[in-house]
Amino acid sequence: GQNIDQPTEMTATEGAIVQINCTYQTSGFNGLFWYQQHAGEAPTFLSYNVLDGLEEKGRFSSFLSRSKGYSYLLLKELQMKDSASYLCAVRELTGGGNKLTFGTGTQLKVEL
Amino acid sequence: KAGVTQTPRYLIKTRGQQVTLSCSPISGHRSVSWYQQTPGQGLQFLFEYFSETQRNKGNFPGRFSGRQFSNSRSEMNVSTLELGDSALYLCASSLGPLNLEWESNTGELFFGEGSRLTVL
């Protein structure tokens, strides 16, 4: 089984940088995803890490340390539209299946 | 390219009834997964289908079932509805299992808008 922990809520200021942490425990790690979900909308894909290190994509970056069971999502130059829930999800080795286990999400509020 | 389409978007049922939800994946995607989302529990995995076969199953009672058709469209059914089944049911499609050699197949899930079920 898996256990995924991320903070419930975070607040940050427009233009600032925020880091959302995620820790996980799994018996067979096979990739970590970050999704963004605005209220009343579907989750949308932000990033994917399967090897240790940093993946950068515009204002968003994601880091993974497999030995520590740790990832973070870094959002730079925050905008009001970044107010959303950010979901950390881990894929476990399941014989080729594609089952993701999600954390409960971090609700980010961006203020002026 | 059309996204993942789920129907119906909203529905209200009473306890004891049954419900069927439908999902059409992105064209070319052969894997469909279903998740239940509630405020307290977040996204909980229900099941995953590929080539009309269930590949993975979550920890839900047997009242929750699903199937996939030859055109990759999927349905899920919940029988004998309970108040606690009120939730947003999300369908997600992906190319397919990772052991198939598709270029750039990270297994990224593409979600539909969901079907919001209220059980009274």
CSV table of C-alpha atoms in Angstrom, one decimal:
chain,number,residue,atom,x,y,z
A,1,GLY,CA,0.0,0.0,0.0
A,2,GLN,CA,0.9,3.6,-0.1
A,3,ASN,CA,0.8,6.6,2.2
A,4,ILE,CA,1.1,10.1,0.8
A,5,ASP,CA,1.3,13.2,2.9
A,6,GLN,CA,1.1,16.9,1.8
A,7,PRO,CA,0.0,20.0,3.7
A,8,THR,CA,-3.7,20.7,3.7
A,9,GLU,CA,-3.5,24.5,3.1
A,10,MET,CA,-0.9,27.1,2.1
A,11,THR,CA,-1.2,30.8,1.6
A,12,ALA,CA,1.2,32.9,-0.5
A,13,THR,CA,1.5,36.4,-2.0
A,14,GLU,CA,1.1,37.3,-5.7
A,15,GLY,CA,4.6,37.4,-7.3
A,16,ALA,CA,6.2,35.3,-4.7
A,17,ILE,CA,7.5,31.7,-4.7
A,18,VAL,CA,5.8,28.8,-3.0
A,19,GLN,CA,7.0,25.2,-2.4
A,20,ILE,CA,4.5,22.4,-1.8
A,21,ASN,CA,6.0,19.3,-0.3
A,22,CYS,CA,4.9,15.7,-0.6
A,23,THR,CA,6.2,12.7,1.2
A,24,TYR,CA,5.3,9.1,0.3
A,25,GLN,CA,5.8,5.6,1.3
A,26,THR,CA,5.5,2.9,-1.3
A,27,SER,CA,6.6,-0.7,-1.9
A,28,GLY,CA,7.3,-0.2,-5.5
A,29,PHE,CA,7.8,3.3,-6.8
A,30,ASN,CA,7.1,3.9,-10.5
A,31,GLY,CA,6.7,7.6,-10.9
A,32,LEU,CA,5.3,10.7,-9.2
A,33,PHE,CA,2.8,13.2,-10.7
A,34,TRP,CA,1.6,16.6,-9.7
A,35,TYR,CA,-1.9,17.8,-10.8
A,36,GLN,CA,-3.6,21.1,-10.4
A,37,GLN,CA,-7.4,21.2,-9.7
A,38,HIS,CA,-9.4,24.4,-9.7
A,39,ALA,CA,-12.7,24.3,-7.8
A,40,GLY,CA,-15.4,22.6,-9.8
A,41,GLU,CA,-13.0,21.5,-12.5
A,42,ALA,CA,-11.1,18.4,-13.5
A,43,PRO,CA,-7.5,17.8,-12.3
A,44,THR,CA,-5.0,18.8,-15.0
A,45,PHE,CA,-1.4,17.4,-15.3
A,46,LEU,CA,1.5,19.6,-14.2
A,47,SER,CA,4.6,17.5,-14.0
A,48,TYR,CA,6.0,14.0,-13.9
A,49,ASN,CA,9.2,12.7,-12.1
A,50,VAL,CA,10.5,9.2,-12.2
A,51,LEU,CA,14.2,9.9,-11.7
A,52,ASP,CA,15.8,11.9,-9.0
A,53,GLY,CA,16.3,15.6,-9.7
A,54,LEU,CA,14.5,18.7,-10.9
A,55,GLU,CA,12.1,19.0,-13.8
A,56,GLU,CA,11.4,22.5,-14.9
A,57,LYS,CA,8.4,23.6,-17.0
A,58,GLY,CA,8.0,27.4,-17.2
A,59,ARG,CA,6.9,28.8,-13.8
A,60,PHE,CA,6.5,25.3,-12.4
A,61,SER,CA,9.2,22.9,-11.3
A,62,SER,CA,9.1,19.6,-9.5
A,63,PHE,CA,11.8,17.8,-7.6
A,64,LEU,CA,12.1,14.1,-6.6
A,65,SER,CA,14.3,12.2,-4.2
A,66,ARG,CA,13.4,8.5,-4.4
A,67,SER,CA,15.7,7.6,-1.5
A,68,LYS,CA,13.9,10.0,0.8
A,69,GLY,CA,10.4,9.4,-0.6
A,70,TYR,CA,10.1,13.1,-1.1
A,71,SER,CA,8.9,15.5,-3.8
A,72,TYR,CA,8.1,19.2,-4.0
A,73,LEU,CA,6.3,21.4,-6.5
A,74,LEU,CA,7.8,24.9,-6.8
A,75,LEU,CA,5.6,27.7,-8.2
A,76,LYS,CA,7.4,30.9,-9.1
A,77,GLU,CA,6.0,34.4,-9.9
A,78,LEU,CA,2.7,33.4,-8.4
A,79,GLN,CA,-0.5,34.7,-10.0
A,80,MET,CA,-4.0,34.9,-8.6
A,81,LYS,CA,-5.1,32.1,-11.1
A,82,ASP,CA,-2.7,29.7,-9.3
A,83,SER,CA,-5.1,29.6,-6.4
A,84,ALA,CA,-6.1,25.9,-6.6
A,85,SER,CA,-5.7,22.5,-5.1
A,86,TYR,CA,-2.4,20.8,-5.9
A,87,LEU,CA,-2.4,17.0,-5.9
A,88,CYS,CA,0.6,14.8,-5.4
A,89,ALA,CA,0.1,11.3,-6.9
A,90,VAL,CA,2.4,8.2,-6.9
A,91,ARG,CA,2.3,5.3,-9.3
A,92,GLU,CA,3.2,1.9,-7.9
A,93,LEU,CA,4.5,-1.1,-9.8
A,94,THR,CA,1.5,-3.1,-10.7
A,95,GLY,CA,2.6,-5.3,-13.5
A,96,GLY,CA,2.2,-2.6,-16.1
A,97,GLY,CA,-1.0,-1.1,-14.9
A,98,ASN,CA,-1.4,2.6,-14.5
A,99,LYS,CA,-2.9,3.0,-11.0
A,100,LEU,CA,-2.2,6.4,-9.3
A,101,THR,CA,-2.6,6.9,-5.6
A,102,PHE,CA,-3.4,10.6,-4.8
A,103,GLY,CA,-2.7,12.6,-1.7
A,104,THR,CA,-5.6,14.6,-0.3
A,105,GLY,CA,-4.3,17.8,-2.0
A,106,THR,CA,-2.8,21.1,-0.8
A,107,GLN,CA,-5.2,24.0,-1.2
A,108,LEU,CA,-3.1,27.1,-2.2
A,109,LYS,CA,-4.5,30.5,-1.8
A,110,VAL,CA,-2.7,33.4,-3.5
A,111,GLU,CA,-3.3,36.8,-2.0
A,112,LEU,CA,-2.6,40.3,-3.2
B,1,LYS,CA,-8.6,16.5,-30.2
B,2,ALA,CA,-11.7,16.1,-28.0
B,3,GLY,CA,-11.0,15.5,-24.3
B,4,VAL,CA,-12.5,12.9,-22.0
B,5,THR,CA,-16.2,13.1,-22.0
B,6,GLN,CA,-18.3,12.0,-19.0
B,7,THR,CA,-22.1,11.7,-18.8
B,8,PRO,CA,-24.2,12.7,-17.1
B,9,ARG,CA,-22.6,15.6,-15.4
B,10,TYR,CA,-25.0,15.8,-12.5
B,11,LEU,CA,-27.5,13.4,-11.1
B,12,ILE,CA,-29.6,12.9,-8.1
B,13,LYS,CA,-30.6,9.5,-6.8
B,14,THR,CA,-32.2,8.0,-3.7
B,15,ARG,CA,-30.9,5.4,-1.4
B,16,GLY,CA,-31.3,1.9,-2.8
B,17,GLN,CA,-31.3,2.9,-6.4
B,18,GLN,CA,-28.6,2.1,-8.9
B,19,VAL,CA,-26.7,4.4,-11.2
B,20,THR,CA,-24.6,4.0,-14.4
B,21,LEU,CA,-22.0,6.6,-15.4
B,22,SER,CA,-20.4,6.7,-18.8
B,23,CYS,CA,-16.9,7.8,-20.0
B,24,SER,CA,-15.5,8.3,-23.5
B,25,PRO,CA,-11.7,8.5,-23.5
B,26,ILE,CA,-9.5,10.7,-25.7
B,27,SER,CA,-9.3,9.2,-29.2
B,28,GLY,CA,-6.4,6.7,-29.3
B,29,HIS,CA,-6.3,6.2,-25.6
B,30,ARG,CA,-7.0,2.6,-24.6
B,31,SER,CA,-6.8,2.8,-20.8
B,32,VAL,CA,-9.6,4.2,-18.6
B,33,SER,CA,-9.5,4.7,-14.9
B,34,TRP,CA,-12.2,5.7,-12.5
B,35,TYR,CA,-11.8,7.7,-9.3
B,36,GLN,CA,-14.1,8.8,-6.5
B,37,GLN,CA,-13.5,12.3,-5.1
B,38,THR,CA,-14.9,13.5,-1.8
B,39,PRO,CA,-13.9,16.5,0.3
B,40,GLY,CA,-12.7,14.3,3.2
B,41,GLN,CA,-11.0,11.5,1.3
B,42,GLY,CA,-9.7,13.2,-1.8
B,43,LEU,CA,-9.3,11.0,-5.0
B,44,GLN,CA,-9.8,7.3,-4.3
B,45,PHE,CA,-9.0,4.8,-7.0
B,46,LEU,CA,-11.9,2.6,-8.1
B,47,PHE,CA,-10.6,0.6,-11.1
B,48,GLU,CA,-8.6,0.6,-14.3
B,49,TYR,CA,-9.5,-1.0,-17.6
B,50,PHE,CA,-7.5,-1.8,-20.7
B,51,SER,CA,-8.6,-3.7,-23.7
B,52,GLU,CA,-11.9,-4.5,-22.0
B,53,THR,CA,-10.1,-6.1,-19.1
B,54,GLN,CA,-9.9,-4.8,-15.5
B,55,ARG,CA,-6.2,-4.4,-14.7
B,56,ASN,CA,-6.4,-2.9,-11.2
B,57,LYS,CA,-9.1,-2.6,-8.6
B,58,GLY,CA,-9.3,-0.3,-5.6
B,59,ASN,CA,-10.7,-1.0,-2.1
B,60,PHE,CA,-14.4,-0.5,-2.8
B,61,PRO,CA,-17.3,-2.9,-2.1
B,62,GLY,CA,-18.7,-5.1,-4.8
B,63,ARG,CA,-21.6,-2.6,-5.3
B,64,PHE,CA,-19.1,-0.7,-7.5
B,65,SER,CA,-18.5,-2.3,-10.9
B,66,GLY,CA,-17.3,-1.3,-14.3
B,67,ARG,CA,-16.7,-2.4,-17.8
B,68,GLN,CA,-15.0,-1.3,-20.9
B,69,PHE,CA,-16.2,-1.8,-24.5
B,70,SER,CA,-14.2,-2.6,-27.6
B,71,ASN,CA,-14.1,1.1,-28.6
B,72,SER,CA,-12.5,1.9,-25.2
B,73,ARG,CA,-15.6,3.6,-23.8
B,74,SER,CA,-16.2,2.7,-20.2
B,75,GLU,CA,-19.1,2.6,-17.8
B,76,MET,CA,-19.2,2.2,-14.1
B,77,ASN,CA,-22.2,1.1,-12.1
B,78,VAL,CA,-23.1,1.6,-8.4
B,79,SER,CA,-25.9,-0.6,-7.1
B,80,THR,CA,-27.9,-0.2,-3.9
B,81,LEU,CA,-26.8,3.4,-3.4
B,82,GLU,CA,-25.9,4.7,0.0
B,83,LEU,CA,-25.7,8.3,1.3
B,84,GLY,CA,-22.0,8.0,1.5
B,85,ASP,CA,-21.8,7.3,-2.3
B,86,SER,CA,-22.4,11.0,-2.9
B,87,ALA,CA,-19.3,12.2,-4.6
B,88,LEU,CA,-17.7,13.4,-7.8
B,89,TYR,CA,-16.8,10.4,-10.0
B,90,LEU,CA,-13.9,11.2,-12.3
B,91,CYS,CA,-12.9,9.2,-15.3
B,92,ALA,CA,-9.4,9.4,-16.7
B,93,SER,CA,-7.9,8.1,-19.8
B,94,SER,CA,-4.3,7.3,-20.8
B,95,LEU,CA,-2.5,5.7,-23.7
B,96,GLY,CA,-2.2,2.4,-22.0
B,97,PRO,CA,0.0,0.3,-19.7
B,98,LEU,CA,3.6,1.2,-19.3
B,99,ASN,CA,4.9,-2.1,-20.5
B,100,LEU,CA,3.7,-1.3,-24.0
B,101,GLU,CA,6.3,0.6,-26.0
B,102,TRP,CA,4.6,3.9,-26.8
B,103,GLU,CA,6.9,6.8,-27.3
B,104,SER,CA,6.8,9.3,-24.4
B,105,ASN,CA,4.2,7.2,-22.6
B,106,THR,CA,4.6,8.5,-19.0
B,107,GLY,CA,1.2,7.2,-18.2
B,108,GLU,CA,-0.2,10.7,-17.6
B,109,LEU,CA,-3.9,10.6,-16.9
B,110,PHE,CA,-6.3,13.0,-18.6
B,111,PHE,CA,-9.3,13.6,-16.5
B,112,GLY,CA,-12.9,14.3,-17.6
B,113,GLU,CA,-15.1,16.9,-15.8
B,114,GLY,CA,-16.7,14.3,-13.7
B,115,SER,CA,-20.2,13.1,-12.8
B,116,ARG,CA,-21.5,14.6,-9.6
B,117,LEU,CA,-23.7,12.2,-7.9
B,118,THR,CA,-26.0,13.2,-5.0
B,119,VAL,CA,-27.7,10.4,-3.0
B,120,LEU,CA,-30.7,11.5,-1.0
